[in-house]
PDB file of C-alpha atoms in Angstrom:
ATOM      1  CA  MET A   1     -37.130  20.000   6.922  1.00 55.00           C
ATOM      2  CA  GLU A   2     -34.842  19.434   3.951  1.00 60.00           C
ATOM      3  CA  MET A   3     -31.898  19.077   6.322  1.00 60.00           C
ATOM      4  CA  LYS A   4     -33.703  16.390   8.298  1.00 60.00           C
ATOM      5  CA  LYS A   5     -34.652  14.562   5.097  1.00 59.00           C
ATOM      6  CA  ARG A   6     -31.057  14.623   3.882  1.00 63.00           C
ATOM      7  CA  ILE A   7     -29.762  13.280   7.200  1.00 63.00           C
ATOM      8  CA  THR A   8     -32.309  10.451   6.976  1.00 59.00           C
ATOM      9  CA  LEU A   9     -31.050   9.614   3.482  1.00 56.00           C
ATOM     10  CA  GLU A  10     -27.442   9.685   4.631  1.00 63.00           C
ATOM     11  CA  LEU A  11     -28.193   7.318   7.504  1.00 68.00           C
ATOM     12  CA  ARG A  12     -30.371   4.838   5.603  1.00 68.00           C
ATOM     13  CA  ASN A  13     -30.433   1.739   7.817  1.00 71.00           C
ATOM     14  CA  ARG A  14     -27.563   2.747  10.079  1.00 79.00           C
ATOM     15  CA  SER A  15     -27.731   4.016  13.620  1.00 87.00           C
ATOM     16  CA  PRO A  16     -26.419   7.577  14.266  1.00 89.00           C
ATOM     17  CA  THR A  17     -23.914   6.079  16.700  1.00 90.00           C
ATOM     18  CA  GLU A  18     -22.277   4.202  13.783  1.00 91.00           C
ATOM     19  CA  VAL A  19     -21.757   7.263  11.582  1.00 93.00           C
ATOM     20  CA  THR A  20     -18.282   8.817  11.460  1.00 95.00           C
ATOM     21  CA  GLU A  21     -18.738  11.050   8.391  1.00 95.00           C
ATOM     22  CA  LEU A  22     -21.765  13.113   7.404  1.00 93.00           C
ATOM     23  CA  VAL A  23     -22.085  15.355   4.333  1.00 93.00           C
ATOM     24  CA  LEU A  24     -25.077  17.724   4.177  1.00 90.00           C
ATOM     25  CA  ASP A  25     -23.844  20.173   1.534  1.00 92.00           C
ATOM     26  CA  ASN A  26     -26.389  22.288  -0.378  1.00 90.00           C
ATOM     27  CA  CYS A  27     -29.313  21.396   1.873  1.00 84.00           C
ATOM     28  CA  ARG A  28     -31.559  24.140   3.190  1.00 78.00           C
ATOM     29  CA  SER A  29     -31.863  24.587   6.928  1.00 74.00           C
ATOM     30  CA  SER A  30     -34.958  26.037   8.524  1.00 71.00           C
ATOM     31  CA  ASP A  31     -34.228  29.461  10.101  1.00 67.00           C
ATOM     32  CA  GLY A  32     -30.617  28.460  10.644  1.00 66.00           C
ATOM     33  CA  GLU A  33     -31.603  25.406  12.637  1.00 69.00           C
ATOM     34  CA  ILE A  34     -29.641  22.210  12.041  1.00 74.00           C
ATOM     35  CA  GLU A  35     -32.712  20.015  12.116  1.00 76.00           C
ATOM     36  CA  GLY A  36     -32.082  16.283  12.449  1.00 81.00           C
ATOM     37  CA  LEU A  37     -28.519  16.679  13.671  1.00 87.00           C
ATOM     38  CA  ASN A  38     -28.295  15.913  17.387  1.00 89.00           C
ATOM     39  CA  ASP A  39     -26.170  14.495  20.197  1.00 90.00           C
ATOM     40  CA  THR A  40     -26.758  10.887  19.082  1.00 92.00           C
ATOM     41  CA  PHE A  41     -23.961  11.263  16.496  1.00 94.00           C
ATOM     42  CA  LYS A  42     -21.382  10.543  19.156  1.00 93.00           C
ATOM     43  CA  GLU A  43     -18.807   8.957  16.820  1.00 96.00           C
ATOM     44  CA  LEU A  44     -18.925  11.684  14.169  1.00 96.00           C
ATOM     45  CA  GLU A  45     -15.433  12.799  13.088  1.00 97.00           C
ATOM     46  CA  PHE A  46     -16.178  14.665   9.859  1.00 98.00           C
ATOM     47  CA  LEU A  47     -19.155  16.971   9.247  1.00 96.00           C
ATOM     48  CA  SER A  48     -19.749  19.050   6.129  1.00 95.00           C
ATOM     49  CA  MET A  49     -22.550  21.639   5.931  1.00 94.00           C
ATOM     50  CA  ALA A  50     -21.468  23.833   3.041  1.00 95.00           C
ATOM     51  CA  ASN A  51     -24.069  26.220   1.609  1.00 94.00           C
ATOM     52  CA  VAL A  52     -26.958  25.330   3.915  1.00 92.00           C
ATOM     53  CA  GLU A  53     -27.851  28.960   4.800  1.00 90.00           C
ATOM     54  CA  LEU A  54     -26.570  28.752   8.365  1.00 91.00           C
ATOM     55  CA  SER A  55     -26.376  32.065  10.158  1.00 91.00           C
ATOM     56  CA  SER A  56     -25.624  30.732  13.643  1.00 90.00           C
ATOM     57  CA  LEU A  57     -23.975  27.780  15.346  1.00 92.00           C
ATOM     58  CA  ALA A  58     -26.074  28.121  18.478  1.00 91.00           C
ATOM     59  CA  LYS A  59     -27.859  24.814  17.895  1.00 89.00           C
ATOM     60  CA  LEU A  60     -24.809  22.796  16.991  1.00 92.00           C
ATOM     61  CA  PRO A  61     -24.979  19.553  19.003  1.00 92.00           C
ATOM     62  CA  GLN A  62     -22.283  18.177  21.270  1.00 95.00           C
ATOM     63  CA  LEU A  63     -19.813  16.357  18.954  1.00 96.00           C
ATOM     64  CA  THR A  64     -16.783  15.668  21.094  1.00 96.00           C
ATOM     65  CA  LYS A  65     -15.069  13.392  18.539  1.00 97.00           C
ATOM     66  CA  LEU A  66     -15.499  15.791  15.615  1.00 98.00           C
ATOM     67  CA  ARG A  67     -12.156  16.696  14.026  1.00 98.00           C
ATOM     68  CA  LYS A  68     -13.086  18.279  10.699  1.00 98.00           C
ATOM     69  CA  LEU A  69     -15.893  20.796  10.236  1.00 98.00           C
ATOM     70  CA  GLU A  70     -16.823  22.293   6.844  1.00 97.00           C
ATOM     71  CA  LEU A  71     -19.032  25.407   7.096  1.00 97.00           C
ATOM     72  CA  SER A  72     -18.147  27.232   3.892  1.00 97.00           C
ATOM     73  CA  ASP A  73     -20.559  29.478   1.953  1.00 96.00           C
ATOM     74  CA  ASN A  74     -22.956  30.207   4.786  1.00 95.00           C
ATOM     75  CA  SER A  75     -23.950  33.439   6.577  1.00 94.00           C
ATOM     76  CA  ILE A  76     -22.061  32.998   9.836  1.00 95.00           C
ATOM     77  CA  ALA A  77     -20.840  36.301  11.276  1.00 96.00           C
ATOM     78  CA  GLY A  78     -19.941  35.336  14.863  1.00 95.00           C
ATOM     79  CA  GLY A  79     -20.756  33.098  17.783  1.00 94.00           C
ATOM     80  CA  LEU A  80     -17.683  30.896  17.180  1.00 96.00           C
ATOM     81  CA  ASP A  81     -17.180  30.440  20.913  1.00 95.00           C
ATOM     82  CA  VAL A  82     -19.688  27.580  20.727  1.00 95.00           C
ATOM     83  CA  LEU A  83     -17.155  25.480  18.841  1.00 96.00           C
ATOM     84  CA  ALA A  84     -14.757  25.161  21.769  1.00 96.00           C
ATOM     85  CA  GLU A  85     -17.592  23.964  23.968  1.00 95.00           C
ATOM     86  CA  ARG A  86     -19.339  21.594  21.528  1.00 95.00           C
ATOM     87  CA  CYS A  87     -16.430  20.411  19.375  1.00 97.00           C
ATOM     88  CA  PRO A  88     -13.308  20.706  21.552  1.00 97.00           C
ATOM     89  CA  ASN A  89     -11.181  18.342  19.426  1.00 97.00           C
ATOM     90  CA  LEU A  90     -11.435  20.163  16.109  1.00 98.00           C
ATOM     91  CA  THR A  91      -8.233  20.120  14.054  1.00 98.00           C
ATOM     92  CA  TYR A  92      -9.670  21.569  10.809  1.00 98.00           C
ATOM     93  CA  LEU A  93     -12.223  24.360  10.418  1.00 98.00           C
ATOM     94  CA  ASN A  94     -13.417  25.815   7.126  1.00 98.00           C
ATOM     95  CA  LEU A  95     -15.308  29.112   7.419  1.00 98.00           C
ATOM     96  CA  SER A  96     -14.576  30.403   3.918  1.00 97.00           C
ATOM     97  CA  GLY A  97     -17.297  32.399   2.207  1.00 97.00           C
ATOM     98  CA  ASN A  98     -18.971  33.546   5.445  1.00 97.00           C
ATOM     99  CA  LYS A  99     -19.543  37.035   6.889  1.00 97.00           C
ATOM    100  CA  ILE A 100     -16.611  37.196   9.272  1.00 97.00           C
ATOM    101  CA  LYS A 101     -15.135  40.710   9.348  1.00 96.00           C
ATOM    102  CA  ASP A 102     -13.147  41.277  12.539  1.00 95.00           C
ATOM    103  CA  LEU A 103     -10.114  39.717  14.182  1.00 95.00           C
ATOM    104  CA  SER A 104     -11.963  39.679  17.495  1.00 95.00           C
ATOM    105  CA  THR A 105     -14.518  37.277  16.003  1.00 96.00           C
ATOM    106  CA  VAL A 106     -11.777  34.791  15.159  1.00 96.00           C
ATOM    107  CA  GLU A 107      -9.653  35.357  18.252  1.00 95.00           C
ATOM    108  CA  ILE A 108     -12.085  33.298  20.325  1.00 95.00           C
ATOM    109  CA  LEU A 109     -10.806  30.214  18.488  1.00 97.00           C
ATOM    110  CA  THR A 110      -7.727  30.212  20.743  1.00 96.00           C
ATOM    111  CA  ASN A 111      -9.786  27.900  22.958  1.00 96.00           C
ATOM    112  CA  LEU A 112      -9.597  25.223  20.250  1.00 97.00           C
ATOM    113  CA  LYS A 113      -6.250  23.887  21.414  1.00 96.00           C
ATOM    114  CA  ASN A 114      -6.000  21.178  18.739  1.00 97.00           C
ATOM    115  CA  LEU A 115      -6.855  23.409  15.780  1.00 98.00           C
ATOM    116  CA  LYS A 116      -4.180  23.121  13.078  1.00 97.00           C
ATOM    117  CA  SER A 117      -5.880  24.415   9.938  1.00 98.00           C
ATOM    118  CA  LEU A 118      -8.258  27.381   9.530  1.00 98.00           C
ATOM    119  CA  ASP A 119      -9.796  28.591   6.274  1.00 98.00           C
ATOM    120  CA  LEU A 120     -11.254  32.118   6.040  1.00 98.00           C
ATOM    121  CA  PHE A 121     -10.938  32.529   2.288  1.00 96.00           C
ATOM    122  CA  ASN A 122     -13.516  34.904   0.748  1.00 96.00           C
ATOM    123  CA  CYS A 123     -14.409  36.393   4.122  1.00 97.00           C
ATOM    124  CA  GLU A 124     -14.146  40.186   4.582  1.00 97.00           C
ATOM    125  CA  ILE A 125     -11.534  39.691   7.290  1.00 97.00           C
ATOM    126  CA  THR A 126      -8.987  38.703   4.623  1.00 97.00           C
ATOM    127  CA  ASN A 127      -8.981  42.326   3.384  1.00 96.00           C
ATOM    128  CA  LEU A 128      -7.511  43.610   6.646  1.00 96.00           C
ATOM    129  CA  GLU A 129      -3.934  44.840   6.673  1.00 95.00           C
ATOM    130  CA  ASP A 130      -1.453  42.206   7.842  1.00 95.00           C
ATOM    131  CA  TYR A 131      -4.318  39.757   7.988  1.00 97.00           C
ATOM    132  CA  ARG A 132      -2.174  36.633   7.898  1.00 97.00           C
ATOM    133  CA  ASP A 133       0.425  37.858  10.373  1.00 96.00           C
ATOM    134  CA  ASN A 134      -2.276  38.885  12.817  1.00 97.00           C
ATOM    135  CA  ILE A 135      -4.121  35.572  12.590  1.00 97.00           C
ATOM    136  CA  PHE A 136      -0.953  33.538  13.143  1.00 97.00           C
ATOM    137  CA  ARG A 137      -0.107  35.754  16.111  1.00 96.00           C
ATOM    138  CA  LYS A 138      -3.554  35.543  17.715  1.00 96.00           C
ATOM    139  CA  LEU A 139      -3.948  31.798  16.991  1.00 97.00           C
ATOM    140  CA  PRO A 140      -0.473  30.372  17.640  1.00 96.00           C
ATOM    141  CA  GLN A 141      -1.742  26.789  17.653  1.00 97.00           C
ATOM    142  CA  ILE A 142      -2.648  26.773  13.927  1.00 97.00           C
ATOM    143  CA  THR A 143      -0.179  25.662  11.258  1.00 97.00           C
ATOM    144  CA  TYR A 144      -2.132  26.475   8.106  1.00 98.00           C
ATOM    145  CA  LEU A 145      -4.246  29.505   7.221  1.00 97.00           C
ATOM    146  CA  ASP A 146      -6.231  29.407   3.981  1.00 97.00           C
ATOM    147  CA  GLY A 147      -4.231  26.370   2.900  1.00 95.00           C
ATOM    148  CA  PHE A 148      -0.701  27.732   3.518  1.00 97.00           C
ATOM    149  CA  ASP A 149       1.658  27.982   6.460  1.00 96.00           C
ATOM    150  CA  GLN A 150       3.616  31.091   7.501  1.00 95.00           C
ATOM    151  CA  GLU A 151       6.348  30.322   4.941  1.00 94.00           C
ATOM    152  CA  ASP A 152       3.727  29.964   2.179  1.00 94.00           C
ATOM    153  CA  ASN A 153       4.101  26.194   2.000  1.00 95.00           C
ATOM    154  CA  GLU A 154       0.902  24.548   0.849  1.00 95.00           C
ATOM    155  CA  ALA A 155      -0.901  22.245   3.231  1.00 91.00           C
ATOM    156  CA  PRO A 156      -1.020  18.573   2.210  1.00 91.00           C
ATOM    157  CA  ASP A 157      -4.389  17.286   1.098  1.00 79.00           C
ATOM    158  CA  SER A 158      -4.953  14.494   3.610  1.00 63.00           C
ATOM    159  CA  GLU A 159      -8.005  13.174   1.776  1.00 56.00           C
ATOM    160  CA  GLU A 160      -6.114  12.748  -1.494  1.00 54.00           C
ATOM    161  CA  GLU A 161      -3.232  11.107   0.334  1.00 48.00           C
ATOM    162  CA  ASP A 162      -5.627   8.673   1.987  1.00 52.00           C
ATOM    163  CA  ASP A 163      -7.208   7.868  -1.400  1.00 54.00           C
ATOM    164  CA  GLU A 164      -3.803   7.301  -2.997  1.00 50.00           C
ATOM    165  CA  GLU A 165      -2.728   5.050  -0.153  1.00 46.00           C
ATOM    166  CA  CYS A 166      -5.928   3.026  -0.498  1.00 50.00           C
ATOM    167  CA  GLU A 167      -5.478   2.728  -4.284  1.00 57.00           C
ATOM    168  CA  GLU A 168      -1.861   1.652  -3.885  1.00 52.00           C
ATOM    169  CA  TYR A 169      -2.866  -0.880  -1.277  1.00 45.00           C
ATOM    170  CA  GLU A 170      -5.592  -2.290  -3.539  1.00 56.00           C
ATOM    171  CA  ASP A 171      -3.179  -2.428  -6.505  1.00 58.00           C
ATOM    172  CA  GLU A 172      -0.660  -4.292  -4.388  1.00 52.00           C
ATOM    173  CA  ASP A 173      -3.325  -6.761  -3.303  1.00 51.00           C
ATOM    174  CA  ASP A 174      -4.403  -7.297  -6.924  1.00 56.00           C
ATOM    175  CA  GLU A 175      -0.834  -7.822  -8.082  1.00 52.00           C
ATOM    176  CA  ALA A 176       0.058 -10.005  -5.138  1.00 49.00           C
ATOM    177  CA  GLY A 177      -2.626 -12.614  -5.862  1.00 50.00           C
ATOM    178  CA  PRO A 178      -3.652 -15.328  -3.392  1.00 50.00           C
ATOM    179  CA  PRO A 179      -1.213 -15.866  -0.522  1.00 50.00           C
ATOM    180  CA  GLY A 180       1.498 -18.417  -1.293  1.00 52.00           C
ATOM    181  CA  GLU A 181       0.765 -18.567  -5.015  1.00 50.00           C
ATOM    182  CA  TYR A 182       3.986 -17.004  -6.195  1.00 47.00           C
ATOM    183  CA  GLU A 183       5.995 -18.485  -3.380  1.00 49.00           C
ATOM    184  CA  ASP A 184       5.057 -21.964  -4.629  1.00 54.00           C
ATOM    185  CA  ASP A 185       5.947 -20.979  -8.171  1.00 54.00           C
ATOM    186  CA  ASP A 186       9.319 -19.678  -7.040  1.00 56.00           C
ATOM    187  CA  ASP A 187       9.964 -22.871  -5.095  1.00 57.00           C
ATOM    188  CA  GLU A 188       9.075 -24.951  -8.128  1.00 57.00           C
ATOM    189  CA  GLU A 189      11.314 -22.852 -10.361  1.00 57.00           C
ATOM    190  CA  GLU A 190      14.181 -23.121  -7.907  1.00 56.00           C
ATOM    191  CA  GLY A 191      13.623 -26.885  -7.673  1.00 55.00           C
ATOM    192  CA  GLU A 192      13.599 -27.212 -11.442  1.00 55.00           C
ATOM    193  CA  SER A 193      16.712 -25.075 -11.694  1.00 50.00           C
ATOM    194  CA  ASP A 194      18.563 -27.185  -9.109  1.00 54.00           C
ATOM    195  CA  LEU A 195      17.404 -30.352 -10.801  1.00 50.00           C
ATOM    196  CA  GLY A 196      18.580 -29.039 -14.153  1.00 50.00           C
ATOM    197  CA  GLU A 197      22.001 -28.248 -12.726  1.00 50.00           C
ATOM    198  CA  GLU A 198      22.208 -31.711 -11.178  1.00 49.00           C
ATOM    199  CA  GLU A 199      21.190 -33.304 -14.451  1.00 46.00           C
ATOM    200  CA  GLU A 200      23.778 -31.207 -16.255  1.00 45.00           C
ATOM    201  CA  ASP A 201      26.497 -32.238 -13.804  1.00 47.00           C
ATOM    202  CA  VAL A 202      25.475 -35.882 -14.001  1.00 48.00           C
ATOM    203  CA  GLY A 203      25.317 -35.685 -17.755  1.00 47.00           C
ATOM    204  CA  LEU A 204      28.803 -34.232 -18.058  1.00 44.00           C
ATOM    205  CA  SER A 205      30.327 -36.718 -15.676  1.00 48.00           C
ATOM    206  CA  TYR A 206      28.493 -39.513 -17.415  1.00 46.00           C
ATOM    207  CA  LEU A 207      29.813 -38.417 -20.807  1.00 46.00           C
ATOM    208  CA  MET A 208      33.320 -38.063 -19.443  1.00 51.00           C
ATOM    209  CA  LYS A 209      33.126 -41.564 -17.984  1.00 52.00           C
ATOM    210  CA  GLU A 210      31.815 -42.883 -21.298  1.00 52.00           C
ATOM    211  CA  GLU A 211      34.711 -41.269 -23.124  1.00 51.00           C
ATOM    212  CA  ILE A 212      37.170 -42.808 -20.653  1.00 49.00           C
ATOM    213  CA  HIS A 213      35.554 -46.219 -21.121  1.00 53.00           C
ATOM    214  CA  ASP A 214      35.660 -45.821 -24.893  1.00 54.00           C
ATOM    215  CA  GLU A 215      39.375 -44.979 -24.787  1.00 52.00           C
ATOM    216  CA  GLU A 216      40.043 -47.975 -22.529  1.00 52.00           C
ATOM    217  CA  ASP A 217      38.070 -50.199 -24.883  1.00 54.00           C
ATOM    218  CA  ASP A 218      40.113 -48.906 -27.821  1.00 53.00           C
ATOM    219  CA  ASP A 219      43.339 -49.654 -25.971  1.00 52.00           C
ATOM    220  CA  ASP A 220      42.094 -53.128 -25.114  1.00 51.00           C
ATOM    221  CA  TYR A 221      41.196 -53.680 -28.706  1.00 45.00           C
ATOM    222  CA  VAL A 222      44.663 -52.689 -29.891  1.00 45.00           C
ATOM    223  CA  GLU A 223      46.319 -54.805 -27.246  1.00 46.00           C
ATOM    224  CA  ASP A 224      44.053 -57.729 -27.953  1.00 48.00           C
ATOM    225  CA  GLY A 225      44.728 -57.336 -31.655  1.00 47.00           C
ATOM    226  CA  GLY A 226      48.497 -57.445 -31.060  1.00 49.00           C
ATOM    227  CA  GLU A 227      48.283 -60.594 -28.968  1.00 51.00           C
ATOM    228  CA  GLY A 228      46.139 -62.178 -31.639  1.00 51.00           C
ATOM    229  CA  GLU A 229      48.716 -61.476 -34.295  1.00 53.00           C
ATOM    230  CA  GLU A 230      51.503 -62.952 -32.148  1.00 55.00           C
ATOM    231  CA  ASP A 231      49.459 -66.099 -31.564  1.00 56.00           C
ATOM    232  CA  ASP A 232      48.849 -66.409 -35.294  1.00 59.00           C
ATOM    233  CA  ASP A 233      52.582 -66.088 -35.991  1.00 61.00           C
ATOM    234  CA  GLU A 234      53.397 -68.759 -33.423  1.00 62.00           C
ATOM    235  CA  GLU A 235      50.787 -71.119 -34.834  1.00 63.00           C
ATOM    236  CA  GLU A 236      52.072 -70.522 -38.339  1.00 64.00           C
ATOM    237  CA  ALA A 237      55.656 -71.223 -37.229  1.00 60.00           C
ATOM    238  CA  VAL A 238      54.568 -74.491 -35.578  1.00 59.00           C
ATOM    239  CA  VAL A 239      52.721 -75.538 -38.721  1.00 58.00           C
ATOM    240  CA  GLN A 240      55.748 -74.772 -40.891  1.00 65.00           C
ATOM    241  CA  GLY A 241      58.001 -76.705 -38.468  1.00 62.00           C
ATOM    242  CA  GLU A 242      55.765 -79.708 -38.579  1.00 63.00           C
ATOM    243  CA  LYS A 243      55.639 -79.486 -42.386  1.00 61.00           C
ATOM    244  CA  ARG A 244      59.435 -79.403 -42.652  1.00 65.00           C
ATOM    245  CA  LYS A 245      59.621 -82.337 -40.295  1.00 60.00           C
ATOM    246  CA  ARG A 246      57.204 -84.317 -42.428  1.00 65.00           C
ATOM    247  CA  ASP A 247      59.088 -83.393 -45.585  1.00 62.00           C
ATOM    248  CA  ALA A 248      62.352 -84.612 -44.039  1.00 57.00           C
ATOM    249  CA  GLU A 249      60.740 -87.896 -43.000  1.00 59.00           C
ATOM    250  CA  ASP A 250      59.371 -88.346 -46.516  1.00 59.00           C
ATOM    251  CA  GLU A 251      62.828 -87.861 -47.997  1.00 58.00           C
ATOM    252  CA  GLY A 252      64.280 -90.418 -45.604  1.00 54.00           C
ATOM    253  CA  ASP A 253      61.767 -92.994 -46.609  1.00 53.00           C
ATOM    254  CA  GLU A 254      62.589 -92.446 -50.257  1.00 51.00           C
ATOM    255  CA  ASP A 255      66.327 -92.996 -49.660  1.00 51.00           C
ATOM    256  CA  GLU A 256      65.634 -96.269 -47.871  1.00 51.00           C
ATOM    257  CA  ASP A 257      63.642 -97.487 -50.798  1.00 47.00           C
TER     258      ASP A 257
END
């Protein structure tokens, strides 16, 4: 009953057909029955039932879209053939901490053609001689066993990678701001920069023209000054000539007298 209650809590106001992930860890099943979990979860892709006291998978519902199944820390000793029939698209299966002892129990998983990762950590089977070599030979489709491949390279944690990608995406959105905001700022800055350069060019040319005009004005002033002096000299000469003429006429008048 606890399993059914937990499933109800997980669903809340959603329909089972909308659920893609379901975590039922640490619940207590009734006599190994997965109560509340049924065929209506058609879109389920991830199911976790760690430490729920399961001893059999006989009542596992048909979950054709299920890709990841967590069954660690239960009491499962066999009956794995059900998985190929009920969950044919499994890519990840965790059976660590169960009561699996023999290679023949695991060999049936060859029917899971898409299985890439299998975890049997803390099962008795891991104590067998050449355990890893035998598993990789009997299940050629898997890439990772207990978290490592045949060359002892650790399997990537897809969940952490997904979280990091989401965080990076959110950070980029936060830094990016509203669309067009920084583009407008850049355009304004470029416009101001171009305007500044134009003003600088205009200013320089204007100053150069002013200097040229000033020099021309100076030259005009000098030239005008020279002409003025010549005119003054001519006027002065005329005045002196007229004065001498008057003086001569005065002297003539005196002689006549």
